[in-house]
Short mmCIF file of C-alpha atoms and ligand atoms in Angstrom, two decimals:
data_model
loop_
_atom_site.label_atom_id
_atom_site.label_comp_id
_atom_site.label_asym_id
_atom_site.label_seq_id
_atom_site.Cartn_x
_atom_site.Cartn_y
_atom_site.Cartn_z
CA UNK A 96 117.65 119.53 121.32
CA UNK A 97 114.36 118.79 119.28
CA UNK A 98 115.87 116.19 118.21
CA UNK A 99 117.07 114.51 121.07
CA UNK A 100 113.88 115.01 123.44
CA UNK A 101 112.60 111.17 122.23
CA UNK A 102 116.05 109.52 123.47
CA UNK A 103 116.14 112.08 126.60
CA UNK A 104 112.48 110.33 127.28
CA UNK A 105 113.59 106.95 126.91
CA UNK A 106 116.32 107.30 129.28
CA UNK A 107 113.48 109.24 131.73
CA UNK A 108 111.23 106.30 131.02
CA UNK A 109 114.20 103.84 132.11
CA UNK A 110 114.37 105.54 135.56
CA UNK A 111 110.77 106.25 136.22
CA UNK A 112 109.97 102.32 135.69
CA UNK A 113 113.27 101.16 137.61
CA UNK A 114 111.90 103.74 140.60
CA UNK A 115 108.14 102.64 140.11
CA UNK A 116 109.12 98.60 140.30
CA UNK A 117 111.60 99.23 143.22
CA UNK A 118 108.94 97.14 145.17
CA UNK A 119 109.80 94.19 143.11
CA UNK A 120 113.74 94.37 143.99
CA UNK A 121 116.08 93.97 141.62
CA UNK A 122 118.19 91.39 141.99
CA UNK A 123 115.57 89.78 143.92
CA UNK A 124 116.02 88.73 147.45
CA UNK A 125 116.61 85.27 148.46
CA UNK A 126 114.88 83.77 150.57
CA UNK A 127 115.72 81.57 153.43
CA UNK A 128 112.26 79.43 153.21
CA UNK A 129 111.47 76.85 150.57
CA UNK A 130 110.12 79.61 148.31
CA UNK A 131 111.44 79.88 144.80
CA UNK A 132 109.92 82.63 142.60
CA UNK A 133 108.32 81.13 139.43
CA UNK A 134 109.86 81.13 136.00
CA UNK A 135 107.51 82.85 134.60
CA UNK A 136 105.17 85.25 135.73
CA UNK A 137 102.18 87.28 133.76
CA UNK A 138 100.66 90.54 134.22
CA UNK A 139 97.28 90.15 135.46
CA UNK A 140 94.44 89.52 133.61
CA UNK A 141 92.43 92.56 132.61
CA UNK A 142 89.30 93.11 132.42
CA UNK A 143 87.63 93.17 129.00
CA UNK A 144 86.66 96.67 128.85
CA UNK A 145 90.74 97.73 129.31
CA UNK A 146 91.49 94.84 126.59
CA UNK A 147 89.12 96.79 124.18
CA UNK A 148 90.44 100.12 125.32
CA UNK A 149 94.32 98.40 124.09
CA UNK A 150 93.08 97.40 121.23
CA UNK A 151 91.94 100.90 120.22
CA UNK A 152 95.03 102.06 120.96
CA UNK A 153 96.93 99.85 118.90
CA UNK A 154 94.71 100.89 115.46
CA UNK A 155 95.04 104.05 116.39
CA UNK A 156 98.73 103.99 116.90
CA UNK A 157 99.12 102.27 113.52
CA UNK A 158 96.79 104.76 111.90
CA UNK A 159 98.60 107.52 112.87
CA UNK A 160 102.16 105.58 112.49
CA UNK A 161 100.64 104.99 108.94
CA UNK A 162 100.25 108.72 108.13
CA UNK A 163 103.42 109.96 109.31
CA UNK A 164 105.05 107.35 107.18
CA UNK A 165 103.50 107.81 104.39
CA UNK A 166 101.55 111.13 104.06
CA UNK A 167 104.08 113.26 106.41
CA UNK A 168 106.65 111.13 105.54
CA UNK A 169 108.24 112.34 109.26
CA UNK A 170 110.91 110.55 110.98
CA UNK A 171 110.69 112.59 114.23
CA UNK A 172 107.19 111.61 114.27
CA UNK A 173 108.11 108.14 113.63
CA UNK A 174 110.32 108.24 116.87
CA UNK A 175 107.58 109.82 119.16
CA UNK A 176 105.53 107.09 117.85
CA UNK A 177 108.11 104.48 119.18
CA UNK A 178 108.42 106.53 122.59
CA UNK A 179 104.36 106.66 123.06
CA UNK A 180 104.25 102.58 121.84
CA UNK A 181 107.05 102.09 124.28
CA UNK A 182 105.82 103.68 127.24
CA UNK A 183 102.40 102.41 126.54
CA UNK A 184 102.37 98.64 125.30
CA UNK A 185 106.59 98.03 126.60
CA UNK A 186 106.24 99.41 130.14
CA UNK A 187 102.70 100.03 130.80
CA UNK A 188 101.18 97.03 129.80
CA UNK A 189 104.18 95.29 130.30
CA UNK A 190 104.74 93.38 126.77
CA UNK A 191 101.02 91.49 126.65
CA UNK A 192 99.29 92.03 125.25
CA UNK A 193 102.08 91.39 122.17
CA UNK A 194 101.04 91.01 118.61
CA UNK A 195 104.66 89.02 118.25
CA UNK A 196 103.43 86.43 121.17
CA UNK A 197 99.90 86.00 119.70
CA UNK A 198 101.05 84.04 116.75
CA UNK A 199 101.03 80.86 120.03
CA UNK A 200 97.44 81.76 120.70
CA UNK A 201 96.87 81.08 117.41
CA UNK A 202 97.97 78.30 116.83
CA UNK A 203 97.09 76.92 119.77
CA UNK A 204 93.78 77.60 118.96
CA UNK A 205 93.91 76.04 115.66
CA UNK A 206 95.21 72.52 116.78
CA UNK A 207 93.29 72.26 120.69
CA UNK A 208 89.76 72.57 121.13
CA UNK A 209 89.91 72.82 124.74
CA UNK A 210 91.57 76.06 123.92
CA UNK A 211 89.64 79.35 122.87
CA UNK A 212 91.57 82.04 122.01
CA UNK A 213 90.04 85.66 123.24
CA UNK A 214 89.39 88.20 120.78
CA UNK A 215 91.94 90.96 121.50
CA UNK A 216 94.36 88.64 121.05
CA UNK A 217 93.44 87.36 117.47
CA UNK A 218 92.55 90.72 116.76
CA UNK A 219 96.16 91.91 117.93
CA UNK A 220 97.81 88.92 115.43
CA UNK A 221 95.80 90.10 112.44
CA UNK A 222 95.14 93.44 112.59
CA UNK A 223 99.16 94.52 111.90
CA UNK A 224 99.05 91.67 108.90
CA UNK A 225 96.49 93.79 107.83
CA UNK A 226 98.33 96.85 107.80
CA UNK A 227 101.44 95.20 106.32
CA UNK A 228 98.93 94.03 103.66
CA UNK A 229 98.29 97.65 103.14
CA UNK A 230 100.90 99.92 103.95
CA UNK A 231 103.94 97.74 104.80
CA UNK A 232 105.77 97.08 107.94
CA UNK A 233 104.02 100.57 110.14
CA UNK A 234 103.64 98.12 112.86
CA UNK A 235 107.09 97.94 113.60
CA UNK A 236 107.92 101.72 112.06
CA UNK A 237 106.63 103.25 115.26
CA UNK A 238 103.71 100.73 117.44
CA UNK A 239 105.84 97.49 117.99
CA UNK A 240 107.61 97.95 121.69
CA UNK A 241 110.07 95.31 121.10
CA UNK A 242 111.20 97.47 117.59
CA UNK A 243 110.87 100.51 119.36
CA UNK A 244 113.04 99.80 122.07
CA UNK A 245 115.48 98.66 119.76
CA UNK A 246 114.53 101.88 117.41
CA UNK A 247 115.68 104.37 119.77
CA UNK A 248 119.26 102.74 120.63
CA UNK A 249 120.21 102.17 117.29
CA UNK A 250 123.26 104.67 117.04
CA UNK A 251 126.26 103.97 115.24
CA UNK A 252 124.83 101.30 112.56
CA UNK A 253 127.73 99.21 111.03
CA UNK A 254 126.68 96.91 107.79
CA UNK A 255 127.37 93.21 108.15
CA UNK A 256 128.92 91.30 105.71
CA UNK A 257 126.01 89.83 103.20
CA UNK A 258 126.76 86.32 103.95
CA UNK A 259 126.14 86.66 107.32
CA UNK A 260 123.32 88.70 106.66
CA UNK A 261 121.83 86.13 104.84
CA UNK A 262 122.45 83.31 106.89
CA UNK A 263 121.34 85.18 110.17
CA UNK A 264 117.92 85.93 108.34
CA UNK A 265 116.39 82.94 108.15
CA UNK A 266 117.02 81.88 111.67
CA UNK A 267 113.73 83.85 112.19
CA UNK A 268 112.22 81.14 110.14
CA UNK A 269 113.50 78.18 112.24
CA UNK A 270 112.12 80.42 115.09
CA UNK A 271 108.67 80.80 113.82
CA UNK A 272 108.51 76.88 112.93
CA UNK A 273 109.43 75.76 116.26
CA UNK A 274 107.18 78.57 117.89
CA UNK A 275 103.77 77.16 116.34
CA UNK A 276 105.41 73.79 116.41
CA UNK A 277 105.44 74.05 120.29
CA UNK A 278 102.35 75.90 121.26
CA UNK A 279 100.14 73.66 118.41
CA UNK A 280 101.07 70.35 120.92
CA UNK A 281 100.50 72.39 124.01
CA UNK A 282 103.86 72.42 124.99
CA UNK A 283 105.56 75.75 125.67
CA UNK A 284 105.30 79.76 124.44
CA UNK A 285 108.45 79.78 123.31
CA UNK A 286 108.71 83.35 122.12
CA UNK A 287 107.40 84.36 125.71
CA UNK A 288 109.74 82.58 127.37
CA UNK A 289 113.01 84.03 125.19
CA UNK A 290 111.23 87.52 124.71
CA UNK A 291 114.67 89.53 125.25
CA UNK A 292 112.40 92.60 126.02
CA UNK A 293 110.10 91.52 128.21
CA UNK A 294 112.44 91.01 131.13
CA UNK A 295 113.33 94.44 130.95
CA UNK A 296 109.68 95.66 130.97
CA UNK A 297 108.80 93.87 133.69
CA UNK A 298 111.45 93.48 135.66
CA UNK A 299 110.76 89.47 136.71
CA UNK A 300 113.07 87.43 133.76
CA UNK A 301 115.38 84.70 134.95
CA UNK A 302 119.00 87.06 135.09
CA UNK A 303 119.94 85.36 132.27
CA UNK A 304 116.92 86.79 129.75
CA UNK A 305 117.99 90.26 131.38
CA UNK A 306 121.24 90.41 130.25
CA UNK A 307 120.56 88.32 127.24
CA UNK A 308 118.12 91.67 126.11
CA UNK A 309 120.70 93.81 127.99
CA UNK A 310 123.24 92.25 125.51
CA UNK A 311 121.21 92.57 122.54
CA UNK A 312 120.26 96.35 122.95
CA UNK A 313 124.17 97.17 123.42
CA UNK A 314 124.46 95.01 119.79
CA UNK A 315 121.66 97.15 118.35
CA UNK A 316 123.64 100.07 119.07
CA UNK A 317 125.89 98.72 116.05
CA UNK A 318 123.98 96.24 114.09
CA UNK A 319 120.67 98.25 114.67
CA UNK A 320 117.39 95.85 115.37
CA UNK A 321 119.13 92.78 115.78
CA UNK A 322 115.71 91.01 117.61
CA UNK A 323 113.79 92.43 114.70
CA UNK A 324 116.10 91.01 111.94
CA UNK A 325 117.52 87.86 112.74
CA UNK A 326 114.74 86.58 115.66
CA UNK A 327 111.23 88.08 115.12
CA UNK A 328 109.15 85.54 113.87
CA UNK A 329 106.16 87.68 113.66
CA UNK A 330 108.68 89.72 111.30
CA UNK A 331 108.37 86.64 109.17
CA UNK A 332 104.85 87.12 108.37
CA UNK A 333 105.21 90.90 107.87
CA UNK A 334 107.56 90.31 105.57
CA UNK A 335 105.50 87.98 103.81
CA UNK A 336 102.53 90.61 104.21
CA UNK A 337 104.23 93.68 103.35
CA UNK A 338 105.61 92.52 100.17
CA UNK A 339 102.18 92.55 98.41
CA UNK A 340 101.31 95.99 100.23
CA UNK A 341 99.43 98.25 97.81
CA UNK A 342 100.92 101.64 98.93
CA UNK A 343 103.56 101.27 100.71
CA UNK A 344 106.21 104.02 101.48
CA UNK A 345 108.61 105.72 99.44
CA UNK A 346 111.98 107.00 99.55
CA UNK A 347 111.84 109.78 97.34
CA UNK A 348 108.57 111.97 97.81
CA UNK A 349 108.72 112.21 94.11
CA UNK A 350 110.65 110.74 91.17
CA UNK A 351 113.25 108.99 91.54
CA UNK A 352 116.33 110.72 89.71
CA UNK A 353 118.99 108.20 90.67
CA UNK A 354 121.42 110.38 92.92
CA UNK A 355 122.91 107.65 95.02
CA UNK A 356 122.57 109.66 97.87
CA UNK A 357 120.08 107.46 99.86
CA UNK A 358 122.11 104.19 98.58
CA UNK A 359 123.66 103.59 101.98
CA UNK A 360 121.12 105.33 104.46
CA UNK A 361 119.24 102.15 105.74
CA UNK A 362 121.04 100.39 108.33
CA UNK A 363 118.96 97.38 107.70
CA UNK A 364 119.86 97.02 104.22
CA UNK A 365 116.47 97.15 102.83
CA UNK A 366 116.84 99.25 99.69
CA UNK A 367 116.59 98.24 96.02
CA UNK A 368 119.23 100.20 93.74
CA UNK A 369 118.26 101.19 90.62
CA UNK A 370 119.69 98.52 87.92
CA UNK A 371 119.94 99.96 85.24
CA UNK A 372 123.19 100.12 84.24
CA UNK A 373 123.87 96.29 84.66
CA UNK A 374 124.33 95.00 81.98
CA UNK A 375 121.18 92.37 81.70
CA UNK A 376 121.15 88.57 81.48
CA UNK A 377 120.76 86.71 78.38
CA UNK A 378 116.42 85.80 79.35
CA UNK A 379 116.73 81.70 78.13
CA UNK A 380 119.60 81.61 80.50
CA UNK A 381 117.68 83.17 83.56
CA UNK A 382 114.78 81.07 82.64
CA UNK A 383 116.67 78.27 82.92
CA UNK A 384 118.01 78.99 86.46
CA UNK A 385 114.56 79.81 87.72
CA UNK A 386 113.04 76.41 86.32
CA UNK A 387 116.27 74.71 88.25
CA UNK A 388 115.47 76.73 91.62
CA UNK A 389 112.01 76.26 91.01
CA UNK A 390 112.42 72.16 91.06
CA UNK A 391 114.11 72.69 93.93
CA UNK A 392 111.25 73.23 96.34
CA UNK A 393 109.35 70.29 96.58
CA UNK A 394 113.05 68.15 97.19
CA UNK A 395 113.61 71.11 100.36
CA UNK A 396 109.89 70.61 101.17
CA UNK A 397 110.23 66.82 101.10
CA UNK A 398 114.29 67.00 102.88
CA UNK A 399 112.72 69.21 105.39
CA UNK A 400 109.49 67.18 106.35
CA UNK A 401 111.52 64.06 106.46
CA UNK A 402 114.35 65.34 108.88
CA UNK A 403 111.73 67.25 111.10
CA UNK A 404 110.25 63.53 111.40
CA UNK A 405 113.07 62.12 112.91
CA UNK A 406 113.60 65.09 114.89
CA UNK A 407 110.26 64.27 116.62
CA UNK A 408 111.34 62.71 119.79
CA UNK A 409 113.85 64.63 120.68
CA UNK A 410 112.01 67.89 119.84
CA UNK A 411 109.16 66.64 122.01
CA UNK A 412 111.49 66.57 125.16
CA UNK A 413 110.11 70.55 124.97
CA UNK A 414 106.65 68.85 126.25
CA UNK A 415 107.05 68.55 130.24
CA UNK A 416 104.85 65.70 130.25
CA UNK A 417 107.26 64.08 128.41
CA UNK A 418 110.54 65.63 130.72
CA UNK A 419 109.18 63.69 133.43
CA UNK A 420 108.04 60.22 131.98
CA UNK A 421 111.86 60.27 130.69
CA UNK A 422 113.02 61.23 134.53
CA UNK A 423 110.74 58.99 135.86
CA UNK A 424 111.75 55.81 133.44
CA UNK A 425 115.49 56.72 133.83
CA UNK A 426 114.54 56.71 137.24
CA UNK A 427 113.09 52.91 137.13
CA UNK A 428 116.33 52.42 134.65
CA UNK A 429 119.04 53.32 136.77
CA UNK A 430 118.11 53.30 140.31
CA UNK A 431 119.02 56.87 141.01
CA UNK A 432 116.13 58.76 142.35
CA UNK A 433 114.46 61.54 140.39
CA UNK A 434 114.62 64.90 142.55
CA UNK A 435 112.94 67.37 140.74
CA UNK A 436 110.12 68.92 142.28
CA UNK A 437 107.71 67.87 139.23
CA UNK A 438 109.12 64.41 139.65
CA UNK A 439 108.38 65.05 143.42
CA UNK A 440 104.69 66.31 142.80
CA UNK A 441 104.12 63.66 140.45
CA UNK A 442 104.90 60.97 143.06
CA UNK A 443 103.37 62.58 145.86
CA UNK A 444 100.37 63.37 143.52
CA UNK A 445 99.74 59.62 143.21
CA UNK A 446 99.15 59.38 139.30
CA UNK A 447 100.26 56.15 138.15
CA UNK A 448 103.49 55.47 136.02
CA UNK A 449 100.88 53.94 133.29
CA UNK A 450 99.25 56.65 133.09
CA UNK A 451 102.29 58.91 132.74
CA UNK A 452 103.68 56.93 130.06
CA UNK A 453 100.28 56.81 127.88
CA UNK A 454 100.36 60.60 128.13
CA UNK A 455 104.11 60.84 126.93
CA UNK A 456 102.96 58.47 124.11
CA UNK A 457 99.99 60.43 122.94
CA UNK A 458 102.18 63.77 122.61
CA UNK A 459 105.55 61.96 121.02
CA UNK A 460 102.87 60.90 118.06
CA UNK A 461 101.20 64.25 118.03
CA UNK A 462 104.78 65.60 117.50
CA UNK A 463 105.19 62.70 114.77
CA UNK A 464 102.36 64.39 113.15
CA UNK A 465 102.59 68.16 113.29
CA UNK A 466 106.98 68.19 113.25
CA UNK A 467 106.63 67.39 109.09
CA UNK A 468 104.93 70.53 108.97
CA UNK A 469 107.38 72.73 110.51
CA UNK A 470 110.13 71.09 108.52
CA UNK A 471 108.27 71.12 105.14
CA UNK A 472 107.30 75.17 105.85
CA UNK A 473 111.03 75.51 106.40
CA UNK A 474 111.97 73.36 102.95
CA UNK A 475 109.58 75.75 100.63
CA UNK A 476 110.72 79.10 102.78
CA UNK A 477 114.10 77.92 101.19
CA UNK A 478 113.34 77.20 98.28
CA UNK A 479 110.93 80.52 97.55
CA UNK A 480 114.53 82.42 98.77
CA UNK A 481 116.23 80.53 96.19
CA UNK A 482 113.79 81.21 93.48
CA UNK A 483 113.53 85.27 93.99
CA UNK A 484 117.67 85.12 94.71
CA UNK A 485 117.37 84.17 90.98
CA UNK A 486 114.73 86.48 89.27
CA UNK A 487 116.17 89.74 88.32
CA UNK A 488 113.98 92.48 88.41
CA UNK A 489 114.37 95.63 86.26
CA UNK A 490 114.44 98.65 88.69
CA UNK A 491 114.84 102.24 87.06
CA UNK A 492 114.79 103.74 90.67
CA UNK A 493 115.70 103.48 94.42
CA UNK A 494 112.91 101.91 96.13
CA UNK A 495 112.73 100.17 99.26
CA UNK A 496 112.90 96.24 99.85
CA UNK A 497 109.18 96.04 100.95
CA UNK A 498 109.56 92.94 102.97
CA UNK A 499 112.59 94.12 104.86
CA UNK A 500 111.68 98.06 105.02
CA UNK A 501 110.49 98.71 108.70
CA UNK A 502 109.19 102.01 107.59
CA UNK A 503 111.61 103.99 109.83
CA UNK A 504 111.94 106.99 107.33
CA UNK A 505 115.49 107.15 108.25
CA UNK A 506 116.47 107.49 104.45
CA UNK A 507 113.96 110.09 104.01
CA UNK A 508 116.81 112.85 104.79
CA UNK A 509 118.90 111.74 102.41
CA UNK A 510 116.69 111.94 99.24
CA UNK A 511 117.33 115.37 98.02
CA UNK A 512 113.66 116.09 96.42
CA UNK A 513 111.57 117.99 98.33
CA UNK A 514 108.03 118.58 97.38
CA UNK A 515 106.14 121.52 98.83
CA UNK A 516 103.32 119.12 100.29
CA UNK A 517 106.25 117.72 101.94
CA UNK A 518 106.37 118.18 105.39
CA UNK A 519 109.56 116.17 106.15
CA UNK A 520 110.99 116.82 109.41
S1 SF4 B 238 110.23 92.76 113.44
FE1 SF4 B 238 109.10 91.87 115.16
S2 SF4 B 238 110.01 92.75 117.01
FE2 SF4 B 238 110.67 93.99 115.27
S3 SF4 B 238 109.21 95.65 115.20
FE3 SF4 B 238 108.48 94.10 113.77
S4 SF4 B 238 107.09 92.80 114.95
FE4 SF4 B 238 108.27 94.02 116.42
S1 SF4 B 239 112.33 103.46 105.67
FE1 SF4 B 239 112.88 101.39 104.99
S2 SF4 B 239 114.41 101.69 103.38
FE2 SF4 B 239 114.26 103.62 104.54
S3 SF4 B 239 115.87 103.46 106.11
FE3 SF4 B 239 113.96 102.70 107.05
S4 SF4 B 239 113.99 100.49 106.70
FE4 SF4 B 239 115.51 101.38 105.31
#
């Protein structure tokens, strides 16, 4: 029953927010008058004194997500954690402020000066780096609400095959690229507008973001996390983060004795084996394939840049600017009137076609400039995976995969070695 209580709360904390948001009705009426809801709308702005009293919460949270991790080494704990995160930053604060969203503030920031980014929100994008920097992935063991969600409907984990693993991972990647890509020329939040999550916190997605998260929760009952594995692109830079964390968490909460008996307890696939009994590679010969890999970075870096050039235009049709200069010339092109209501506004607005065109110029060649970018991070992101698919580490224990580990403490029951400071639930 102990054990349950966290799911019986998320299922409480399902109906309480579905009651409290009956206001908002779900499916949303339709109305007989011109009105259309918009695509997107934001929780209110709040004041700064509440954005301070969030961001206290959220070091606090990872603080004490840290030490259950890693001092108490408590998976119960872990899952309260993901309940309290849940209830507070999922549907309290209704998904923003998001540490996963901030990586657009920053880089809008970075590449428009008309843009300032406040100071919770940079502080919510680095302050979990930090962490990861420190202690590994406790930002999405237990303060994350998009992993928690998905932490506490993870049931019946099934193991995919490694290919598609693989393959799956780096979409993340792509994500991330086209993420900063997109909010560096001002053109969209894309990981707002496809946060599967969100809808559900808020209750005021387009249907189709509903059931896509909806969709993706019933997948996470089998292939546990799947937003946090194969879309997160904040999990890209935690990854990165977490591999150089100095303490980071352990299976065992002492030595390793090589039982096997944790070897298939992570349903993310994030532990090391102990390798010792391969037999291991001649070292001229793996030197050899690491030089080859190796060489093999600048050509992705340079492959990527080049094909994320000529991707330009079309990835600039992203840019609404640049949606309605193309309606508006195909418009001029082919006689058939545009009938969109931007096209609409824009007429009725007055601006001249000139004008519209010199604007759809200016951000096709800022797209010239900045879509290399993406495509050369992309290329080296490659070609780094290539090079550490090739080095073969010497592991004389179990240990986990510190980019992938999210900290969960799910294995922790498995390891057989207690120690009496241990107070593993
Ligand atoms: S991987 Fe992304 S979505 Fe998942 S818990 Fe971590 S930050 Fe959150
Ligand atoms: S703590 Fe890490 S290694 Fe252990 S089950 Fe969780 S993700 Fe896997």
């Amino acid at each position: 029953m102990k054990k349950a209580l966290p799911y019986i709360i998320l299922v409480l904390l399902l109906c309480w927010h579905a009651v409290m948001f009956a206001q908002d009705r779900f499916p949303r009426p339709e109305f007989e008058t011109d009105y259309v809801y918009p695509e997107h709308q934001m929780p209110t702005q709040r004041a700064p004194f509440w954005q301070y009293i969030d961001l206290a919460v959220l070091i606090g949270a990872l603080i004490v997500t840290t030490w259950l991790a890693l001092k108490k080494r408590s998976r119960q704990g872990l899952l309260w954690m993901s309940v309290f995160s849940l209830a507070y930053f999922g549907f309290y604060r209704q998904g923003c402020i998001c540490s996963v969203g901030s990586v657009q503030n920053v880089s809008l920031a970075l590449f428009n000066d008309g843009y300032t980014i406040p100071l919770t929100a940079l502080l919510f994008f680095i302050i979990p780096l930090v962490f990861a920097l420190l202690f590994g992935r406790v930002f999405c063991a237990g303060v994350c609400p998009l992993g928690a969600i998905q932490e506490l409907t993870g049931f019946a984990p099934v193991k995919l095959p490694k290919t598609v693993d693989v393959v799956l991972a780096s979409v993340p990647f792509v994500y991330l690229a086209l993420a900063v890509l997109f909010s560096a020329t001002n053109s969209t939040f894309l990981i707002c507008r496809y946060d599967p999550f969100v809808g559900i916190f808020r209750l005021d997605a387009p249907y189709t973001m509903i059931i896509f998260g909806v969709l993706l929760l019933l997948a996470g009952i089998f292939v546990n996390r799947p937003y946090c594995r194969y879309l997160c692109p904040y999990g890209v830079l935690l990854n990165i983060f977490s591999r150089f964390a100095g303490k980071h968490l352990t299976i065992t909460p002492a030595e390793c004795t090589n039982c096997r008996l944790c070897e298939a307890s992570c349903p993310y696939d994030a532990i090391l084996p102990s390798n010792t009994e391969q037999v291991s590679e001649a070292p001229e010969r793996s030197r050899k394939r690491f030089i080859l890999y190796f060489l093999f970075i600048p050509l992705f870096a340079i492959a990527g840049g080049y094909l994320f050039k000529n991707l330009a235009p079309a990835l600039s049709g992203v840019n609404s600017t640049v949606r309605l200069a193309r309606e508006i010339r195909f418009e001029k092109e082919s006689g058939i009137e545009a009938v969109t209501k931007s096209a609409l506004a824009f007429k009725e607005a007055g601006q001249t076609e000139a004008d519209l065109f010199a604007q759809e110029e200016f951000i096709i060649n800022r797209f010239r400039k900045a879509s290399p970018w993406a495509g050369i991070f992309l290329g080296i992101a490659l070609g780094i995976g290539m090079v550490s698919l090739s080095i073969r580490r010497r592991r004389t224990e179990y240990k986990p995969d510190q980019g992938k580990c999210y900290s969960c403490g799910k294995c922790f029951k498995y390891c057989p070695i207690k120690v009496k400071s241990s107070n593993e639930v």
